[in-house]
Amino acid sequence: MKFKKVASWSIGIALAITCTATPFITRDKQNKQPQKKTEVRPSIRTRIDTINVTDEQFEKFKCKYAAGEFKAHNNTIVIYYFNPQSNNPKIHRYCNNNNNLIPLTIRHETEHARKASLTKNVSKFDSFTRGRIAAMNEIMAPAAEIIEAIDYRHENHKAFPTQKSIIKNADKQIVNTTNDSLRYAPADFNQEHIADIVLENALQRFLSETARGTYIGTIRREMNNRSAKKYTPNNQCAKLQEALFLPNSGMWAPMWEFESKKGPVNLWIAASTKQRQRILNSVDSTISKIAGKNTHFLKNWNSR
């Protein structure tokens, strides 16, 4: 009889404990559910380095130093300040000219950084498309320099001080088409004729540089390197651009989004079909020359 009472009490206590503990056990399990990780993208850092230009270096490198670069592995923009270490007036002019271009160089490299998620994570594309992306990247950045220089004219009521032909030519053409109205309002780069001027001058810059051998190694390296290390996008790389960037299907517009004093601009969408096709034809021709006899082995691409 006592055994039955003890057993009955034990069962009752067990049921009471179970019923009381169940909500806490359930709540504890809910709290332990894995939380979705929020992607934290690193910031872009900018650094100024000094290059001391001596007579010996000036002759050795034939006046060709990079004005800046974007180091993708640590999302750092490096801008070079040229310090003359000579009494040679040529060296002083060279250094001064390059240092005057620092605002344009910063804009150039910043656009490379902002579009890095489009131009670095490209292993999913075929060799020809990777080459096209690399070439287009080198046309896009000079186009950003033109936007920077034209916005400078509006803010300062004078042309950007430079001997750089791409800037001088674009400035002259845009001023002529706007009847010098840049004194009163910033340029609207979403107008077709202005977008065409920017793209054409950026293209001419690319063609003149590749004719001298510049960018050839970069394009060839991208075409050959299918297994490049995955790039970690910075916090200025737009996720929407990444989703919409489909160069193998002719969707180039995300690479051509910029900010201007007038507001957001997309040069690719604003430009004429003729100008866009001219860029695509020039890019494809350049890559075919680089690929040489191997061109016919590459995967077909869509050139819309």
mmCIF file of C-alpha atoms in Angstrom:
data_model
loop_
_atom_site.group_PDB
_atom_site.id
_atom_site.type_symbol
_atom_site.label_atom_id
_atom_site.label_comp_id
_atom_site.label_asym_id
_atom_site.label_seq_id
_atom_site.Cartn_x
_atom_site.Cartn_y
_atom_site.Cartn_z
ATOM 1 C CA MET A 1 0.000 0.000 0.000
ATOM 2 C CA LYS A 2 2.858 2.300 0.896
ATOM 3 C CA PHE A 3 4.633 1.263 -2.289
ATOM 4 C CA LYS A 4 1.583 2.246 -4.358
ATOM 5 C CA LYS A 5 1.452 5.702 -2.685
ATOM 6 C CA VAL A 6 5.189 6.290 -3.198
ATOM 7 C CA ALA A 7 4.914 5.229 -6.824
ATOM 8 C CA SER A 8 1.889 7.469 -7.309
ATOM 9 C CA TRP A 9 3.691 10.460 -5.767
ATOM 10 C CA SER A 10 6.800 9.785 -7.910
ATOM 11 C CA ILE A 11 4.763 9.700 -11.106
ATOM 12 C CA GLY A 12 2.921 12.875 -10.117
ATOM 13 C CA ILE A 13 6.142 14.734 -9.289
ATOM 14 C CA ALA A 14 7.712 13.586 -12.591
ATOM 15 C CA LEU A 15 4.695 14.778 -14.577
ATOM 16 C CA ALA A 16 4.699 18.110 -12.758
ATOM 17 C CA ILE A 17 8.417 18.659 -13.418
ATOM 18 C CA THR A 18 8.021 17.672 -17.072
ATOM 19 C CA CYS A 19 5.054 19.987 -17.628
ATOM 20 C CA THR A 20 6.802 22.857 -15.856
ATOM 21 C CA ALA A 21 10.125 22.406 -17.679
ATOM 22 C CA THR A 22 8.731 21.914 -21.195
ATOM 23 C CA PRO A 23 8.227 25.625 -22.011
ATOM 24 C CA PHE A 24 11.791 26.386 -20.876
ATOM 25 C CA ILE A 25 13.242 23.499 -22.884
ATOM 26 C CA THR A 26 11.302 24.621 -25.970
ATOM 27 C CA ARG A 27 12.361 28.233 -25.470
ATOM 28 C CA ASP A 28 15.968 27.170 -24.974
ATOM 29 C CA LYS A 29 15.917 25.206 -28.241
ATOM 30 C CA GLN A 30 14.489 28.220 -30.051
ATOM 31 C CA ASN A 31 17.228 30.432 -28.625
ATOM 32 C CA LYS A 32 19.881 27.995 -29.815
ATOM 33 C CA GLN A 33 18.703 28.095 -33.445
ATOM 34 C CA PRO A 34 21.565 29.331 -35.675
ATOM 35 C CA GLN A 35 21.362 33.044 -36.408
ATOM 36 C CA LYS A 36 21.823 34.185 -39.996
ATOM 37 C CA LYS A 37 25.201 35.856 -40.327
ATOM 38 C CA THR A 38 25.248 39.421 -41.602
ATOM 39 C CA GLU A 39 27.911 39.980 -44.242
ATOM 40 C CA VAL A 40 30.398 42.597 -43.119
ATOM 41 C CA ARG A 41 32.233 44.136 -46.047
ATOM 42 C CA PRO A 42 35.535 45.927 -45.405
ATOM 43 C CA SER A 43 35.964 49.643 -46.054
ATOM 44 C CA ILE A 44 38.204 51.033 -48.780
ATOM 45 C CA ARG A 45 41.408 52.521 -47.427
ATOM 46 C CA THR A 46 43.401 55.238 -49.215
ATOM 47 C CA ARG A 47 47.139 55.709 -48.805
ATOM 48 C CA ILE A 48 49.554 58.290 -50.210
ATOM 49 C CA ASP A 49 53.035 57.007 -51.037
ATOM 50 C CA THR A 50 55.961 59.131 -52.189
ATOM 51 C CA ILE A 51 58.117 58.340 -55.211
ATOM 52 C CA ASN A 52 61.452 60.164 -55.229
ATOM 53 C CA VAL A 53 62.269 60.773 -58.882
ATOM 54 C CA THR A 54 66.005 60.929 -59.562
ATOM 55 C CA ASP A 55 67.824 61.454 -62.853
ATOM 56 C CA GLU A 56 68.705 57.756 -62.997
ATOM 57 C CA GLN A 57 65.124 56.604 -62.355
ATOM 58 C CA PHE A 58 63.750 59.124 -64.817
ATOM 59 C CA GLU A 59 65.849 57.708 -67.623
ATOM 60 C CA LYS A 60 65.419 54.083 -66.600
ATOM 61 C CA PHE A 61 61.627 54.134 -66.535
ATOM 62 C CA LYS A 62 61.267 56.627 -69.405
ATOM 63 C CA CYS A 63 58.949 58.818 -67.335
ATOM 64 C CA LYS A 64 56.400 55.993 -66.920
ATOM 65 C CA TYR A 65 55.281 55.495 -63.353
ATOM 66 C CA ALA A 66 51.834 54.405 -62.258
ATOM 67 C CA ALA A 67 50.031 57.392 -60.745
ATOM 68 C CA GLY A 68 48.047 55.085 -58.484
ATOM 69 C CA GLU A 69 46.692 51.574 -58.073
ATOM 70 C CA PHE A 70 43.961 49.621 -56.354
ATOM 71 C CA LYS A 71 45.291 46.720 -54.301
ATOM 72 C CA ALA A 72 42.305 44.389 -54.268
ATOM 73 C CA HIS A 73 43.702 41.864 -51.769
ATOM 74 C CA ASN A 74 43.366 44.397 -48.953
ATOM 75 C CA ASN A 75 40.952 46.905 -50.543
ATOM 76 C CA THR A 76 43.493 49.704 -50.488
ATOM 77 C CA ILE A 77 43.864 52.572 -52.942
ATOM 78 C CA VAL A 78 47.463 53.750 -53.238
ATOM 79 C CA ILE A 79 48.110 57.214 -54.697
ATOM 80 C CA TYR A 80 51.669 58.215 -55.561
ATOM 81 C CA TYR A 81 53.086 61.671 -54.874
ATOM 82 C CA PHE A 82 56.065 62.451 -57.118
ATOM 83 C CA ASN A 83 58.947 64.187 -55.353
ATOM 84 C CA PRO A 84 61.669 65.543 -57.677
ATOM 85 C CA GLN A 85 65.197 64.704 -56.524
ATOM 86 C CA SER A 86 66.959 66.589 -59.279
ATOM 87 C CA ASN A 87 67.532 70.061 -60.678
ATOM 88 C CA ASN A 88 66.394 68.861 -64.095
ATOM 89 C CA PRO A 89 63.409 71.058 -65.128
ATOM 90 C CA LYS A 90 61.945 68.124 -67.091
ATOM 91 C CA ILE A 91 61.719 66.100 -63.900
ATOM 92 C CA HIS A 92 60.104 69.005 -62.045
ATOM 93 C CA ARG A 93 57.505 69.437 -64.807
ATOM 94 C CA TYR A 94 56.871 65.711 -64.854
ATOM 95 C CA CYS A 95 56.311 65.562 -61.090
ATOM 96 C CA ASN A 96 54.140 68.684 -61.047
ATOM 97 C CA ASN A 97 51.970 67.420 -63.895
ATOM 98 C CA ASN A 98 51.402 64.091 -62.162
ATOM 99 C CA ASN A 99 50.717 65.670 -58.780
ATOM 100 C CA ASN A 100 48.145 68.019 -60.337
ATOM 101 C CA LEU A 101 46.276 64.913 -61.525
ATOM 102 C CA ILE A 102 45.875 63.443 -58.030
ATOM 103 C CA PRO A 103 42.103 64.258 -57.824
ATOM 104 C CA LEU A 104 41.552 62.434 -61.127
ATOM 105 C CA THR A 105 43.774 59.557 -60.059
ATOM 106 C CA ILE A 106 41.803 59.149 -56.845
ATOM 107 C CA ARG A 107 38.544 59.068 -58.834
ATOM 108 C CA HIS A 108 40.047 56.584 -61.317
ATOM 109 C CA GLU A 109 41.193 54.146 -58.641
ATOM 110 C CA THR A 110 38.050 54.619 -56.538
ATOM 111 C CA GLU A 111 35.910 53.483 -59.474
ATOM 112 C CA HIS A 112 38.130 50.419 -59.890
ATOM 113 C CA ALA A 113 37.504 49.716 -56.197
ATOM 114 C CA ARG A 114 33.739 50.308 -56.395
ATOM 115 C CA LYS A 115 33.447 47.916 -59.368
ATOM 116 C CA ALA A 116 35.891 45.329 -57.988
ATOM 117 C CA SER A 117 33.186 42.762 -57.190
ATOM 118 C CA LEU A 118 32.332 42.814 -60.911
ATOM 119 C CA THR A 119 35.882 42.641 -62.231
ATOM 120 C CA LYS A 120 37.636 40.357 -59.732
ATOM 121 C CA ASN A 121 35.232 37.450 -59.132
ATOM 122 C CA VAL A 122 35.140 36.346 -62.762
ATOM 123 C CA SER A 123 36.186 32.688 -62.691
ATOM 124 C CA LYS A 124 32.641 31.640 -63.670
ATOM 125 C CA PHE A 125 33.044 33.300 -67.079
ATOM 126 C CA ASP A 126 34.767 31.922 -70.159
ATOM 127 C CA SER A 127 38.204 33.197 -71.168
ATOM 128 C CA PHE A 128 37.005 35.679 -73.779
ATOM 129 C CA THR A 129 34.457 37.217 -71.409
ATOM 130 C CA ARG A 130 37.108 37.587 -68.703
ATOM 131 C CA GLY A 131 39.246 39.438 -71.208
ATOM 132 C CA ARG A 132 36.350 41.689 -72.173
ATOM 133 C CA ILE A 133 35.689 42.522 -68.509
ATOM 134 C CA ALA A 134 39.338 43.445 -67.957
ATOM 135 C CA ALA A 135 39.364 45.657 -71.061
ATOM 136 C CA MET A 136 36.049 47.325 -70.211
ATOM 137 C CA ASN A 137 37.366 48.040 -66.705
ATOM 138 C CA GLU A 138 40.235 50.029 -68.244
ATOM 139 C CA ILE A 139 37.792 52.111 -70.311
ATOM 140 C CA MET A 140 35.386 52.688 -67.431
ATOM 141 C CA ALA A 141 37.934 54.275 -65.070
ATOM 142 C CA PRO A 142 39.128 57.008 -67.503
ATOM 143 C CA ALA A 143 35.457 57.793 -68.155
ATOM 144 C CA ALA A 144 35.138 58.508 -64.431
ATOM 145 C CA GLU A 145 38.092 60.901 -64.690
ATOM 146 C CA ILE A 146 36.196 62.880 -67.333
ATOM 147 C CA ILE A 147 33.144 63.121 -65.070
ATOM 148 C CA GLU A 148 35.384 64.368 -62.260
ATOM 149 C CA ALA A 149 37.029 66.981 -64.498
ATOM 150 C CA ILE A 150 33.744 68.282 -65.944
ATOM 151 C CA ASP A 151 32.258 68.566 -62.459
ATOM 152 C CA TYR A 152 35.391 70.521 -61.479
ATOM 153 C CA ARG A 153 34.688 72.991 -64.314
ATOM 154 C CA HIS A 154 31.175 73.588 -63.009
ATOM 155 C CA GLU A 155 32.356 74.142 -59.425
ATOM 156 C CA ASN A 156 35.379 76.310 -60.273
ATOM 157 C CA HIS A 157 34.216 77.993 -63.510
ATOM 158 C CA LYS A 158 37.361 76.902 -65.319
ATOM 159 C CA ALA A 159 38.803 73.808 -66.938
ATOM 160 C CA PHE A 160 40.649 71.221 -64.853
ATOM 161 C CA PRO A 161 44.387 72.128 -65.019
ATOM 162 C CA THR A 162 46.007 69.307 -66.973
ATOM 163 C CA GLN A 163 47.894 68.466 -70.148
ATOM 164 C CA LYS A 164 46.081 65.125 -70.374
ATOM 165 C CA SER A 165 44.537 64.941 -73.848
ATOM 166 C CA ILE A 166 41.563 62.777 -72.832
ATOM 167 C CA ILE A 167 40.452 65.469 -70.362
ATOM 168 C CA LYS A 168 41.169 68.453 -72.606
ATOM 169 C CA ASN A 169 39.342 66.947 -75.586
ATOM 170 C CA ALA A 170 36.279 65.853 -73.604
ATOM 171 C CA ASP A 171 36.102 69.204 -71.833
ATOM 172 C CA LYS A 172 36.204 71.146 -75.108
ATOM 173 C CA GLN A 173 33.573 68.949 -76.764
ATOM 174 C CA ILE A 174 31.171 69.018 -73.817
ATOM 175 C CA VAL A 175 31.507 72.790 -73.381
ATOM 176 C CA ASN A 176 30.778 73.278 -77.089
ATOM 177 C CA THR A 177 27.624 71.158 -76.924
ATOM 178 C CA THR A 178 26.325 72.878 -73.786
ATOM 179 C CA ASN A 179 27.091 76.478 -74.901
ATOM 180 C CA ASP A 180 29.142 76.924 -71.746
ATOM 181 C CA SER A 181 26.044 76.447 -69.594
ATOM 182 C CA LEU A 182 28.214 74.559 -67.094
ATOM 183 C CA ARG A 183 28.658 77.903 -65.363
ATOM 184 C CA TYR A 184 25.062 77.683 -64.207
ATOM 185 C CA ALA A 185 24.351 73.962 -63.851
ATOM 186 C CA PRO A 186 26.419 70.761 -63.701
ATOM 187 C CA ALA A 187 26.669 68.603 -66.798
ATOM 188 C CA ASP A 188 23.929 66.028 -67.303
ATOM 189 C CA PHE A 189 25.845 62.883 -68.234
ATOM 190 C CA ASN A 190 22.570 61.043 -68.788
ATOM 191 C CA GLN A 191 22.102 63.008 -72.000
ATOM 192 C CA GLU A 192 22.993 60.800 -74.942
ATOM 193 C CA HIS A 193 25.357 63.204 -76.734
ATOM 194 C CA ILE A 194 27.331 63.902 -73.537
ATOM 195 C CA ALA A 195 27.508 60.203 -72.632
ATOM 196 C CA ASP A 196 28.783 59.483 -76.157
ATOM 197 C CA ILE A 197 31.529 62.096 -75.779
ATOM 198 C CA VAL A 198 32.684 60.583 -72.494
ATOM 199 C CA LEU A 199 32.669 57.012 -73.820
ATOM 200 C CA GLU A 200 34.440 57.912 -77.066
ATOM 201 C CA ASN A 201 37.253 59.774 -75.325
ATOM 202 C CA ALA A 202 37.673 56.992 -72.764
ATOM 203 C CA LEU A 203 37.794 54.472 -75.618
ATOM 204 C CA GLN A 204 40.422 56.494 -77.485
ATOM 205 C CA ARG A 205 42.513 56.558 -74.339
ATOM 206 C CA PHE A 206 42.264 52.775 -74.049
ATOM 207 C CA LEU A 207 43.167 52.218 -77.714
ATOM 208 C CA SER A 208 46.184 54.535 -77.566
ATOM 209 C CA GLU A 209 47.439 52.849 -74.395
ATOM 210 C CA THR A 210 47.010 49.302 -75.717
ATOM 211 C CA ALA A 211 48.805 50.343 -78.909
ATOM 212 C CA ARG A 212 51.800 51.149 -76.691
ATOM 213 C CA GLY A 213 51.510 47.796 -74.901
ATOM 214 C CA THR A 214 49.733 49.036 -71.771
ATOM 215 C CA TYR A 215 46.959 46.763 -70.400
ATOM 216 C CA ILE A 216 47.996 43.860 -72.678
ATOM 217 C CA GLY A 217 49.540 41.915 -69.800
ATOM 218 C CA THR A 218 46.556 42.637 -67.542
ATOM 219 C CA ILE A 219 44.048 41.411 -70.120
ATOM 220 C CA ARG A 220 46.088 38.301 -70.977
ATOM 221 C CA ARG A 221 46.478 37.454 -67.294
ATOM 222 C CA GLU A 222 42.719 37.663 -66.724
ATOM 223 C CA MET A 223 42.033 35.487 -69.761
ATOM 224 C CA ASN A 224 44.428 32.794 -68.571
ATOM 225 C CA ASN A 225 43.650 32.840 -64.852
ATOM 226 C CA ARG A 226 40.408 30.919 -64.325
ATOM 227 C CA SER A 227 41.244 29.895 -60.739
ATOM 228 C CA ALA A 228 41.950 33.346 -59.293
ATOM 229 C CA LYS A 229 41.524 33.712 -55.531
ATOM 230 C CA LYS A 230 38.008 34.793 -54.568
ATOM 231 C CA TYR A 231 37.809 38.521 -53.946
ATOM 232 C CA THR A 232 36.145 39.890 -50.788
ATOM 233 C CA PRO A 233 34.001 42.858 -51.921
ATOM 234 C CA ASN A 234 34.360 46.171 -50.112
ATOM 235 C CA ASN A 235 31.448 48.143 -48.669
ATOM 236 C CA GLN A 236 31.145 50.332 -51.772
ATOM 237 C CA CYS A 237 30.523 47.380 -54.091
ATOM 238 C CA ALA A 238 26.775 47.386 -54.738
ATOM 239 C CA LYS A 239 25.097 43.992 -54.387
ATOM 240 C CA LEU A 240 22.419 44.915 -56.925
ATOM 241 C CA GLN A 241 25.107 45.637 -59.493
ATOM 242 C CA GLU A 242 26.627 42.224 -58.828
ATOM 243 C CA ALA A 243 23.285 40.508 -59.438
ATOM 244 C CA LEU A 244 22.591 42.402 -62.670
ATOM 245 C CA PHE A 245 26.084 42.192 -64.163
ATOM 246 C CA LEU A 246 25.878 39.570 -66.934
ATOM 247 C CA PRO A 247 28.517 40.492 -69.519
ATOM 248 C CA ASN A 248 28.270 37.126 -71.258
ATOM 249 C CA SER A 249 24.661 38.081 -72.038
ATOM 250 C CA GLY A 250 25.461 41.673 -72.983
ATOM 251 C CA MET A 251 24.461 43.193 -69.606
ATOM 252 C CA TRP A 252 27.280 45.718 -69.075
ATOM 253 C CA ALA A 253 25.302 48.567 -67.506
ATOM 254 C CA PRO A 254 26.201 47.863 -63.820
ATOM 255 C CA MET A 255 29.858 48.634 -64.557
ATOM 256 C CA TRP A 256 28.933 52.083 -65.863
ATOM 257 C CA GLU A 257 27.091 53.523 -62.864
ATOM 258 C CA PHE A 258 28.646 56.688 -61.425
ATOM 259 C CA GLU A 259 27.890 59.642 -59.205
ATOM 260 C CA SER A 260 28.128 63.187 -60.562
ATOM 261 C CA LYS A 261 27.255 66.678 -59.335
ATOM 262 C CA LYS A 262 23.997 66.337 -61.265
ATOM 263 C CA GLY A 263 23.214 63.041 -59.554
ATOM 264 C CA PRO A 264 23.420 59.315 -60.439
ATOM 265 C CA VAL A 265 24.408 58.509 -63.998
ATOM 266 C CA ASN A 266 24.700 55.361 -66.101
ATOM 267 C CA LEU A 267 26.792 56.108 -69.163
ATOM 268 C CA TRP A 268 26.065 52.755 -70.800
ATOM 269 C CA ILE A 269 22.312 53.218 -70.673
ATOM 270 C CA ALA A 270 22.535 56.898 -71.649
ATOM 271 C CA ALA A 271 24.859 56.383 -74.631
ATOM 272 C CA SER A 272 23.700 55.656 -78.167
ATOM 273 C CA THR A 273 23.535 52.104 -79.469
ATOM 274 C CA LYS A 274 26.156 53.048 -82.063
ATOM 275 C CA GLN A 275 28.638 54.198 -79.401
ATOM 276 C CA ARG A 276 28.102 51.128 -77.232
ATOM 277 C CA GLN A 277 28.649 48.859 -80.231
ATOM 278 C CA ARG A 278 31.781 50.762 -81.153
ATOM 279 C CA ILE A 279 33.240 50.023 -77.721
ATOM 280 C CA LEU A 280 32.274 46.348 -77.884
ATOM 281 C CA ASN A 281 33.772 45.965 -81.361
ATOM 282 C CA SER A 282 37.011 47.671 -80.290
ATOM 283 C CA VAL A 283 37.277 45.543 -77.152
ATOM 284 C CA ASP A 284 36.662 42.318 -79.066
ATOM 285 C CA SER A 285 39.191 43.283 -81.715
ATOM 286 C CA THR A 286 41.818 43.999 -79.046
ATOM 287 C CA ILE A 287 41.210 40.692 -77.298
ATOM 288 C CA SER A 288 41.338 38.765 -80.571
ATOM 289 C CA LYS A 289 44.764 40.246 -81.252
ATOM 290 C CA ILE A 290 45.931 39.253 -77.772
ATOM 291 C CA ALA A 291 44.544 35.713 -78.109
ATOM 292 C CA GLY A 292 45.963 35.312 -81.614
ATOM 293 C CA LYS A 293 45.592 31.806 -83.036
ATOM 294 C CA ASN A 294 43.811 30.644 -79.886
ATOM 295 C CA THR A 295 40.793 32.869 -80.530
ATOM 296 C CA HIS A 296 38.756 30.150 -82.253
ATOM 297 C CA PHE A 297 39.171 27.836 -79.244
ATOM 298 C CA LEU A 298 37.499 30.302 -76.924
ATOM 299 C CA LYS A 299 33.841 29.987 -76.001
ATOM 300 C CA ASN A 300 31.388 31.949 -78.124
ATOM 301 C CA TRP A 301 30.118 35.165 -76.559
ATOM 302 C CA ASN A 302 27.108 37.402 -76.937
ATOM 303 C CA SER A 303 28.065 40.867 -78.196
ATOM 304 C CA ARG A 304 24.684 42.593 -77.833
#
